[in-house]
Coordinates of N, CA and C in Angstrom, one line a residue:
Chain A
X1 N -63.4 -13.9 24.8 CA -63.8 -15.3 25.7 C -63.2 -14.9 26.9
X2 N -63.6 -14.4 27.8 CA -63.2 -14.3 29.5 C -62.8 -15.4 29.6
X3 N -62.2 -15.8 30.7 CA -62.0 -16.9 31.6 C -62.2 -17.4 32.9
X4 N -62.5 -17.6 33.5 CA -62.0 -18.3 34.7 C -60.8 -19.3 35.5
X5 N -60.5 -19.8 35.8 CA -59.3 -21.2 35.5 C -59.4 -21.6 36.9
X6 N -59.5 -22.5 37.1 CA -59.3 -22.6 38.2 C -57.8 -24.2 38.5
X7 N -57.5 -25.1 39.5 CA -57.0 -26.2 39.3 C -58.4 -28.0 39.5
X8 N -57.9 -28.4 38.5 CA -58.1 -29.5 38.7 C -58.0 -30.3 40.6
X9 N -57.4 -30.2 40.6 CA -57.0 -30.9 41.6 C -56.8 -32.3 41.4
X10 N -57.2 -33.6 41.8 CA -57.7 -33.6 43.4 C -57.2 -32.9 44.8
X11 N -57.6 -32.1 45.3 CA -56.9 -31.2 46.8 C -57.0 -31.8 47.9
X12 N -56.1 -32.4 48.2 CA -56.7 -33.3 49.7 C -56.5 -33.4 51.0
X13 N -57.2 -32.5 51.5 CA -56.5 -32.1 53.1 C -57.9 -33.2 54.4
X14 N -56.6 -33.2 55.1 CA -57.5 -34.6 56.7 C -58.4 -34.2 56.5
X15 N -59.6 -34.4 57.6 CA -60.5 -33.9 58.4 C -60.3 -32.6 59.8
X16 N -61.0 -31.2 60.0 CA -60.6 -30.4 60.6 C -59.4 -29.9 60.2
X17 N -58.9 -30.0 59.0 CA -57.6 -29.2 58.5 C -58.8 -28.1 57.5
X18 N -57.7 -26.7 57.5 CA -58.2 -25.8 56.2 C -58.9 -26.0 54.9
X19 N -59.4 -26.2 53.7 CA -59.0 -26.1 52.4 C -59.1 -25.6 51.9
X20 N -57.8 -24.9 50.7 CA -57.5 -24.1 50.2 C -58.6 -24.0 49.0
X21 N -59.0 -23.2 48.2 CA -59.5 -23.5 46.5 C -59.4 -22.1 45.9
X22 N -58.6 -22.3 45.0 CA -58.5 -20.5 44.5 C -59.0 -21.3 42.7
X23 N -58.8 -19.0 42.3 CA -59.2 -18.9 41.4 C -59.1 -18.0 40.7
X24 N -58.6 -18.1 39.4 CA -58.5 -16.8 38.6 C -58.9 -16.5 37.7
X25 N -58.7 -15.0 37.2 CA -60.3 -14.7 36.1 C -59.9 -13.7 35.6
X26 N -60.1 -13.5 33.8 CA -59.7 -12.7 33.4 C -60.4 -11.2 33.3
X27 N -61.3 -11.7 33.4 CA -62.3 -9.9 32.6 C -61.9 -9.3 34.2
X28 N -61.2 -8.1 33.5 CA -61.2 -7.0 34.7 C -62.3 -6.0 35.3
X29 N -63.3 -6.1 34.4 CA -63.8 -5.3 35.1 C -65.4 -6.4 35.6
X30 N -64.9 -7.7 36.1 CA -66.5 -8.4 36.5 C -66.2 -7.8 38.2
X31 N -67.6 -7.7 39.0 CA -68.0 -6.8 39.4 C -68.8 -8.5 40.6
X32 N -69.1 -9.3 40.0 CA -69.4 -10.5 40.8 C -68.8 -11.5 41.0
X33 N -68.7 -12.1 41.9 CA -67.6 -13.5 41.8 C -68.9 -14.6 43.0
X34 N -69.1 -16.5 42.1 CA -69.7 -17.2 43.0 C -68.3 -17.9 43.4
X35 N -69.2 -19.1 44.6 CA -68.9 -20.3 45.1 C -70.1 -20.8 44.8
X36 N -69.2 -22.4 43.4 CA -70.7 -23.9 44.0 C -70.2 -24.6 44.5
X37 N -70.6 -25.6 45.5 CA -70.1 -26.5 45.5 C -71.3 -27.4 44.5
X38 N -70.0 -28.4 44.3 CA -71.8 -29.5 43.3 C -71.0 -30.8 43.9
X39 N -72.3 -31.8 44.2 CA -71.6 -32.9 44.6 C -72.2 -34.0 43.1
X40 N -71.2 -35.4 43.6 CA -71.3 -36.1 41.9 C -72.4 -36.6 41.7
X41 N -73.2 -36.3 40.7 CA -74.4 -36.0 40.3 C -75.5 -35.7 40.8
X42 N -75.3 -34.6 41.7 CA -76.7 -33.6 41.7 C -75.6 -32.7 40.6
X43 N -76.9 -30.9 40.8 CA -76.4 -30.0 40.6 C -76.0 -29.1 40.9
X44 N -74.9 -28.1 40.5 CA -74.4 -27.0 41.9 C -75.2 -26.4 42.5
X45 N -74.6 -25.7 43.4 CA -75.7 -25.2 44.2 C -74.4 -23.8 45.2
X46 N -75.1 -23.1 44.9 CA -74.6 -21.3 45.4 C -73.9 -21.9 47.6
X47 N -72.6 -21.3 47.4 CA -72.0 -21.1 49.1 C -72.1 -20.0 48.9
X48 N -71.3 -19.0 48.5 CA -70.5 -18.2 48.9 C -70.5 -17.2 47.0
X49 N -71.5 -16.0 48.0 CA -70.7 -14.9 45.9 C -70.2 -13.8 47.1
X50 N -69.3 -12.7 46.4 CA -68.6 -11.6 46.6 C -68.0 -10.9 45.8
X51 N -68.8 -9.2 46.6 CA -68.9 -8.4 45.1 C -67.5 -7.5 46.1
X52 N -67.1 -7.2 46.5 CA -66.3 -6.2 47.3 C -64.9 -7.1 47.5
X53 N -63.9 -6.1 47.2 CA -61.4 -6.8 47.8 C -62.1 -7.0 49.4
X54 N -61.2 -8.5 49.2 CA -61.6 -8.2 51.1 C -62.0 -9.4 51.5
X55 N -62.4 -9.7 52.4 CA -62.6 -10.9 53.3 C -64.5 -11.1 52.6
X56 N -64.2 -12.3 52.8 CA -66.6 -12.5 53.2 C -66.9 -13.3 54.5
X57 N -67.3 -13.7 55.2 CA -67.3 -14.8 56.2 C -69.0 -15.5 56.7
X58 N -68.9 -16.3 56.0 CA -70.7 -17.4 56.6 C -70.5 -18.5 57.6
X59 N -70.0 -19.0 58.5 CA -70.0 -19.6 59.6 C -68.0 -20.7 58.7
X60 N -68.4 -21.2 58.4 CA -66.7 -22.5 58.2 C -66.6 -21.5 56.3
X61 N -66.8 -20.9 56.0 CA -66.6 -21.0 54.6 C -66.6 -19.4 54.7
X62 N -65.1 -18.8 53.7 CA -64.5 -17.8 54.3 C -64.3 -16.8 52.3
X63 N -64.8 -16.1 51.9 CA -64.4 -16.0 50.4 C -63.7 -14.6 50.5
X64 N -62.5 -14.6 49.8 CA -61.9 -13.6 49.7 C -61.4 -13.0 48.4
X65 N -61.4 -11.9 48.1 CA -61.2 -11.3 46.8 C -60.5 -10.3 46.8
X66 N -59.1 -10.4 45.6 CA -59.0 -9.5 45.3 C -58.6 -9.2 42.9
X67 N -59.2 -7.2 43.4 CA -59.8 -7.3 42.3 C -57.9 -7.1 41.2
X68 N -57.3 -6.6 42.5 CA -56.2 -5.8 41.2 C -55.0 -7.5 40.9
X69 N -55.1 -8.1 41.4 CA -54.4 -10.0 40.6 C -55.3 -10.3 40.3
X70 N -56.7 -10.1 40.1 CA -57.4 -11.2 39.7 C -57.8 -12.3 40.1
X71 N -57.7 -12.2 41.7 CA -57.8 -14.2 42.1 C -59.0 -14.2 43.1
X72 N -60.0 -14.9 43.6 CA -61.5 -14.9 44.5 C -60.3 -16.4 45.3
X73 N -60.6 -16.6 46.7 CA -59.8 -18.1 46.6 C -61.6 -18.3 47.7
X74 N -61.7 -19.4 48.8 CA -62.5 -19.9 49.1 C -61.7 -21.3 50.3
X75 N -62.5 -20.0 51.0 CA -60.9 -21.4 52.6 C -62.4 -22.2 53.4
X76 N -62.7 -23.2 53.8 CA -63.5 -24.0 54.4 C -62.7 -24.9 55.7
X77 N -62.9 -23.7 56.3 CA -62.2 -24.1 58.2 C -63.0 -25.1 58.3
X78 N -61.5 -26.5 59.5 CA -62.9 -27.7 59.6 C -62.9 -28.5 59.2
X79 N -62.7 -29.1 57.8 CA -63.3 -29.4 57.2 C -64.1 -30.5 57.1
X80 N -65.2 -31.3 56.9 CA -65.7 -32.2 56.7 C -65.6 -33.3 55.6
X81 N -65.2 -35.1 55.5 CA -65.7 -35.4 54.8 C -66.9 -35.3 53.5
X82 N -68.6 -34.3 54.9 CA -69.4 -34.3 54.1 C -69.4 -33.1 52.7
X83 N -67.6 -32.6 52.9 CA -67.4 -31.3 52.2 C -66.8 -31.7 50.7
X84 N -66.4 -33.0 50.6 CA -65.6 -33.5 49.7 C -67.1 -33.5 48.8
X85 N -66.4 -33.0 47.6 CA -66.8 -32.2 46.3 C -66.3 -32.0 45.7
X86 N -67.2 -31.1 44.1 CA -66.2 -29.7 42.9 C -66.5 -28.5 43.7
X87 N -65.7 -28.3 43.6 CA -65.9 -26.6 43.7 C -65.9 -25.7 42.3
X88 N -66.9 -24.8 41.4 CA -66.6 -23.9 40.8 C -66.5 -23.2 41.3
X89 N -66.1 -21.7 40.6 CA -65.9 -21.2 40.8 C -66.4 -20.2 39.4
X90 N -67.1 -19.0 39.7 CA -67.8 -18.1 38.5 C -68.1 -16.6 39.4
X91 N -68.4 -16.1 37.8 CA -68.2 -15.4 37.5 C -69.5 -14.3 36.1
X92 N -70.1 -13.3 35.9 CA -70.0 -12.7 34.9 C -69.1 -12.0 34.2
X93 N -70.1 -12.1 32.7 CA -68.7 -11.3 31.6 C -70.2 -10.8 31.8
X94 N -70.3 -8.9 31.4 CA -71.4 -8.8 31.3 C -72.5 -8.6 32.1
X95 N -73.7 -8.4 30.8 CA -74.2 -8.3 32.0 C -75.2 -9.8 31.5
X96 N -74.6 -10.4 30.7 CA -75.7 -12.0 29.6 C -75.5 -13.2 30.9
X97 N -73.8 -12.9 30.9 CA -73.9 -14.8 30.7 C -72.9 -14.9 32.2
X98 N -73.6 -16.4 33.1 CA -71.9 -16.7 34.7 C -70.5 -17.5 33.7
X99 N -69.5 -16.7 33.7 CA -68.7 -18.1 33.5 C -68.1 -18.7 34.3
X100 N -68.4 -19.4 34.4 CA -67.1 -21.3 35.5 C -66.5 -21.6 34.6
X101 N -65.5 -21.8 36.4 CA -64.9 -22.4 35.6 C -65.0 -23.7 35.7
X102 N -63.6 -24.6 35.3 CA -63.4 -26.3 35.0 C -64.3 -27.1 36.7
X103 N -64.0 -26.3 37.9 CA -63.9 -27.0 39.3 C -62.4 -27.6 40.1
X104 N -63.1 -28.1 40.7 CA -61.6 -28.0 41.9 C -62.3 -29.8 42.5
X105 N -62.3 -30.2 42.5 CA -62.2 -31.7 43.0 C -61.4 -31.6 44.3
X106 N -62.8 -31.6 45.7 CA -61.7 -30.6 46.8 C -61.8 -32.9 47.3
X107 N -61.3 -33.5 48.2 CA -61.3 -34.8 49.2 C -61.3 -34.2 50.3
X108 N -61.6 -34.9 51.4 CA -61.6 -34.4 53.0 C -61.3 -35.8 53.7
X109 N -60.6 -36.9 53.6 CA -60.6 -37.6 54.2 C -60.5 -37.6 56.1
X110 N -61.0 -38.9 56.2 CA -61.7 -38.8 58.0 C -60.5 -39.3 58.6
Chain B
X1 N -90.1 -20.7 47.5 CA -89.0 -21.3 47.9 C -88.8 -21.2 45.9
X2 N -87.9 -20.6 45.7 CA -87.3 -20.7 44.9 C -87.1 -22.0 43.8
X3 N -87.1 -22.3 42.3 CA -87.2 -22.9 41.7 C -87.6 -22.8 39.9
X4 N -86.3 -23.8 39.7 CA -86.2 -24.2 38.4 C -86.3 -25.9 38.4
X5 N -87.2 -25.8 37.1 CA -87.9 -27.3 37.4 C -87.2 -28.2 35.8
X6 N -86.7 -29.4 35.5 CA -87.0 -29.8 34.6 C -87.4 -30.7 33.9
X7 N -88.3 -30.9 33.0 CA -89.4 -32.2 32.8 C -89.1 -33.2 33.3
X8 N -87.4 -34.1 32.8 CA -87.1 -35.0 33.4 C -85.7 -35.2 34.3
X9 N -86.2 -35.6 35.1 CA -84.3 -36.3 35.5 C -83.6 -37.7 34.7
X10 N -84.6 -38.2 34.1 CA -83.4 -39.4 33.2 C -84.3 -39.5 32.1
X11 N -83.4 -39.4 30.7 CA -84.1 -39.7 29.3 C -83.3 -40.7 28.7
X12 N -83.9 -42.0 28.5 CA -83.9 -42.5 26.8 C -84.5 -42.8 25.4
X13 N -83.4 -41.2 24.7 CA -83.6 -41.7 23.6 C -83.0 -42.4 21.8
X14 N -83.4 -42.0 20.5 CA -82.8 -43.7 19.9 C -82.2 -42.6 19.0
X15 N -80.3 -42.3 18.4 CA -80.0 -41.6 17.5 C -80.9 -40.9 16.5
X16 N -81.2 -40.5 15.9 CA -82.1 -39.9 15.3 C -83.3 -39.0 15.6
X17 N -83.8 -39.4 16.3 CA -85.0 -38.5 17.3 C -84.6 -37.0 17.3
X18 N -86.1 -36.7 17.6 CA -85.8 -34.7 18.1 C -85.7 -35.2 19.7
X19 N -84.9 -34.5 20.5 CA -85.2 -34.2 21.3 C -86.4 -33.2 21.7
X20 N -87.3 -33.1 23.4 CA -87.3 -32.2 23.9 C -86.9 -31.6 24.8
X21 N -85.8 -31.3 25.0 CA -85.9 -30.7 27.3 C -86.3 -29.5 27.9
X22 N -87.1 -29.2 28.6 CA -88.6 -28.1 29.6 C -87.5 -27.8 30.4
X23 N -87.6 -26.2 30.1 CA -86.8 -25.8 31.5 C -87.8 -24.9 31.9
X24 N -88.3 -24.6 33.0 CA -89.1 -24.0 33.7 C -88.9 -22.9 34.6
X25 N -88.8 -21.8 35.7 CA -88.1 -20.9 36.5 C -89.5 -20.0 36.9
X26 N -89.4 -20.0 38.3 CA -90.5 -19.1 38.3 C -90.2 -18.0 39.6
X27 N -89.3 -17.4 39.1 CA -88.1 -16.0 40.1 C -88.5 -14.8 39.8
X28 N -89.6 -15.9 38.0 CA -89.6 -13.9 36.6 C -88.1 -13.9 36.3
X29 N -87.5 -14.7 36.4 CA -85.4 -14.7 36.1 C -86.0 -13.4 34.5
X30 N -84.4 -12.5 34.1 CA -84.6 -12.4 32.7 C -83.7 -13.4 32.1
X31 N -82.4 -13.8 31.9 CA -82.3 -15.1 32.2 C -82.0 -15.9 32.3
X32 N -82.1 -16.9 31.0 CA -82.1 -18.4 31.2 C -80.5 -18.9 30.5
X33 N -80.6 -20.4 31.0 CA -79.7 -20.6 30.3 C -79.0 -22.6 30.5
X34 N -78.8 -22.9 28.8 CA -78.5 -24.3 29.0 C -77.1 -25.5 29.0
X35 N -76.8 -25.9 30.0 CA -75.9 -26.4 30.1 C -75.1 -27.8 29.8
X36 N -74.6 -28.7 29.2 CA -74.1 -30.2 29.1 C -73.1 -30.2 30.1
X37 N -72.9 -31.1 30.6 CA -71.7 -31.4 31.5 C -70.9 -32.8 31.2
X38 N -70.0 -32.7 31.1 CA -69.5 -34.5 30.9 C -68.1 -34.1 32.1
X39 N -67.8 -35.8 32.0 CA -66.9 -35.9 32.5 C -65.3 -35.9 32.1
X40 N -64.7 -34.4 33.4 CA -63.3 -33.8 33.0 C -63.6 -32.4 32.0
X41 N -64.6 -32.2 31.7 CA -65.2 -31.0 31.0 C -65.6 -30.2 31.4
X42 N -66.2 -29.8 32.2 CA -67.0 -29.0 33.6 C -68.3 -28.9 33.1
X43 N -69.0 -27.9 33.2 CA -69.8 -26.8 32.7 C -69.6 -26.0 30.9
X44 N -70.4 -26.6 30.2 CA -70.4 -26.3 28.7 C -71.3 -25.3 28.5
X45 N -71.7 -24.5 27.5 CA -72.8 -23.4 27.7 C -72.9 -23.0 26.7
X46 N -74.8 -23.9 26.3 CA -74.8 -24.5 24.7 C -75.5 -23.1 24.7
X47 N -76.8 -22.5 24.9 CA -77.0 -21.1 25.0 C -77.8 -20.5 25.4
X48 N -78.0 -19.5 25.6 CA -78.7 -18.0 27.1 C -79.7 -17.8 25.8
X49 N -80.0 -16.9 26.8 CA -81.2 -16.7 26.8 C -81.4 -15.1 27.9
X50 N -81.5 -14.2 27.4 CA -81.5 -12.9 28.4 C -82.8 -12.4 28.1
X51 N -84.1 -12.5 27.6 CA -85.1 -12.4 27.0 C -85.7 -12.9 26.1
X52 N -87.4 -12.7 26.8 CA -88.0 -13.8 25.7 C -88.1 -13.6 24.6
X53 N -87.8 -14.3 23.9 CA -87.7 -14.6 22.2 C -85.9 -14.4 21.5
X54 N -85.3 -14.6 22.6 CA -84.3 -13.9 22.0 C -83.2 -14.5 23.1
X55 N -82.9 -15.2 22.2 CA -80.8 -16.3 21.7 C -80.0 -15.7 21.9
X56 N -79.0 -16.6 23.1 CA -77.4 -16.3 22.1 C -77.1 -18.1 22.1
X57 N -76.1 -17.9 20.7 CA -75.3 -19.0 21.2 C -74.4 -19.1 22.3
X58 N -73.8 -20.2 23.3 CA -72.6 -20.3 24.1 C -71.4 -21.3 23.3
X59 N -70.8 -22.1 23.9 CA -69.6 -22.3 23.5 C -69.8 -23.2 22.5
X60 N -70.9 -24.4 22.8 CA -70.9 -25.6 21.7 C -72.7 -25.7 21.4
X61 N -73.4 -24.5 20.7 CA -74.2 -24.8 19.8 C -74.7 -25.5 18.6
X62 N -73.3 -26.5 18.4 CA -74.0 -27.7 17.3 C -75.2 -28.3 18.2
X63 N -75.6 -28.8 16.7 CA -76.0 -29.9 17.7 C -77.7 -29.7 17.9
X64 N -77.5 -27.8 18.1 CA -78.7 -28.3 19.1 C -79.9 -26.9 19.0
X65 N -80.3 -26.5 19.1 CA -81.6 -25.5 19.5 C -82.6 -25.3 20.6
X66 N -82.6 -24.1 20.5 CA -83.5 -23.3 21.8 C -84.6 -22.8 21.4
X67 N -85.7 -22.2 22.7 CA -87.4 -22.2 21.8 C -87.6 -21.3 22.9
X68 N -87.9 -19.6 23.2 CA -88.4 -18.8 24.8 C -89.5 -18.2 24.1
X69 N -90.5 -18.9 25.0 CA -91.8 -18.6 23.8 C -92.7 -16.9 25.8
X70 N -92.2 -18.2 26.5 CA -92.7 -17.4 27.3 C -91.4 -16.9 28.9
X71 N -91.5 -16.1 29.5 CA -90.4 -15.3 29.8 C -90.2 -16.9 31.0
X72 N -90.9 -17.5 31.7 CA -90.5 -18.8 32.7 C -89.5 -19.9 32.4
X73 N -89.8 -20.3 30.7 CA -90.0 -21.5 30.2 C -88.8 -20.8 29.2
X74 N -87.3 -22.1 28.8 CA -86.5 -22.3 28.3 C -86.5 -23.8 27.4
X75 N -86.7 -24.0 25.9 CA -86.6 -25.0 25.5 C -85.5 -25.8 25.1
X76 N -84.7 -26.9 25.5 CA -83.5 -26.8 24.4 C -83.8 -28.6 23.3
X77 N -83.7 -28.2 22.2 CA -83.9 -28.8 21.1 C -83.3 -29.9 20.4
X78 N -82.6 -31.3 20.8 CA -82.1 -31.7 19.9 C -82.5 -32.4 18.7
X79 N -82.1 -31.5 17.4 CA -83.4 -31.7 16.9 C -83.4 -33.8 15.5
X80 N -81.9 -33.6 16.0 CA -81.4 -35.3 15.5 C -80.1 -35.8 17.1
X81 N -81.2 -36.6 17.4 CA -79.9 -37.0 18.1 C -78.9 -37.7 18.0
X82 N -78.1 -37.7 18.4 CA -77.2 -38.6 18.3 C -76.7 -39.3 19.7
X83 N -75.6 -40.0 19.3 CA -75.2 -41.2 21.0 C -74.3 -39.5 21.2
X84 N -73.1 -39.2 21.1 CA -72.7 -38.1 21.3 C -73.1 -37.1 21.7
X85 N -74.4 -37.5 22.2 CA -74.8 -36.1 23.0 C -75.4 -36.5 24.3
X86 N -75.6 -37.8 24.8 CA -75.1 -38.2 25.6 C -74.8 -37.2 26.7
X87 N -75.7 -36.9 28.0 CA -74.9 -36.1 28.7 C -76.0 -36.0 30.0
X88 N -75.2 -35.3 30.7 CA -76.2 -34.6 31.9 C -76.7 -32.8 31.5
X89 N -77.3 -32.4 31.1 CA -78.1 -31.4 30.8 C -78.6 -30.2 32.3
X90 N -78.1 -29.8 32.2 CA -78.9 -28.4 33.6 C -78.9 -26.6 33.0
X91 N -79.9 -27.2 33.0 CA -80.8 -25.7 32.8 C -80.4 -24.2 34.6
X92 N -80.3 -22.8 34.7 CA -80.1 -22.6 35.6 C -81.0 -21.4 34.4
X93 N -81.8 -20.3 36.0 CA -81.8 -19.4 35.5 C -81.2 -17.9 36.8
X94 N -80.9 -16.7 36.2 CA -80.5 -16.0 36.7 C -81.0 -14.6 36.8
X95 N -80.9 -13.1 37.6 CA -80.7 -12.1 37.5 C -79.2 -11.7 37.1
X96 N -79.5 -10.7 36.4 CA -77.6 -10.0 35.9 C -76.6 -9.4 36.9
X97 N -75.7 -10.5 37.6 CA -75.2 -10.0 38.5 C -75.6 -10.8 39.4
X98 N -76.7 -11.4 39.2 CA -76.5 -12.6 41.1 C -76.9 -13.5 40.9
X99 N -77.5 -14.4 41.8 CA -77.0 -15.6 41.7 C -77.9 -16.5 40.9
X100 N -76.8 -18.1 39.9 CA -77.2 -18.3 39.0 C -78.0 -19.5 39.6
X101 N -79.0 -20.6 40.2 CA -79.8 -21.2 40.1 C -80.3 -22.2 39.0
X102 N -79.8 -23.7 40.0 CA -79.8 -24.8 38.5 C -80.9 -25.5 38.8
X103 N -81.7 -26.0 37.9 CA -82.5 -27.2 37.7 C -81.8 -28.7 38.6
X104 N -82.6 -29.6 38.7 CA -82.0 -30.9 39.0 C -81.3 -31.6 37.6
X105 N -81.4 -30.5 36.4 CA -81.0 -32.0 35.9 C -81.1 -33.1 35.1
X106 N -80.8 -33.4 33.4 CA -81.5 -34.5 33.0 C -80.5 -35.0 32.3
X107 N -80.7 -36.4 33.6 CA -79.3 -37.3 32.8 C -80.2 -38.3 31.0
X108 N -79.3 -37.6 29.8 CA -79.8 -38.1 28.7 C -78.5 -38.8 27.6
X109 N -79.2 -40.3 27.9 CA -79.3 -41.1 27.3 C -79.4 -41.4 25.9
X110 N -78.1 -41.7 24.7 CA -78.5 -41.6 23.5 C -77.8 -42.5 22.8
X111 N -79.8 -43.9 22.5 CA -78.4 -45.2 22.4 C -78.8 -45.5 20.4

């Protein structure tokens, strides 16, 4: 069973700060990585995906992938209270299923 | 607009009842999934299917079965509902190595 690990949090940051969320994975063969955001009572929604080593930026979000160290991170710049949610990291195990971490709860205080 | 739909948002059933949860996707995806989500336990995979009539057990298949007779539809069946199956059930679909899309979820309460 391949694993994806995240710190459950909560991670608390003040409004306007950078939130840094981290994830490690065990499957060295993983090629694709995803960050989902889940608000309480709602289903997860994709915010970022990354396939290559390095950084990928999309608005206030930056995903970072380091395959040698087997970690992927998500940076949220200028954090807003509306960013308060649980963030799930995931990667594909083979061709058949996505493996999710348990999620990190982020709290952004005004 | 891509979509995964689930038959009910809220469902209340009694212990021992047979329960059907339906999921339909309109993206022609090969892979479909059923999860349950409980506070503090994250997403737990119940069953998944990578093709019509194919099914694989996930991490917690006990007490559940599934059916995939058509590519777009994946059903989760609770043969005899129990109170410990009270949970949020999420269906999802995906093409391999791509984004997984989730349905809105069904909050099932078993009394």
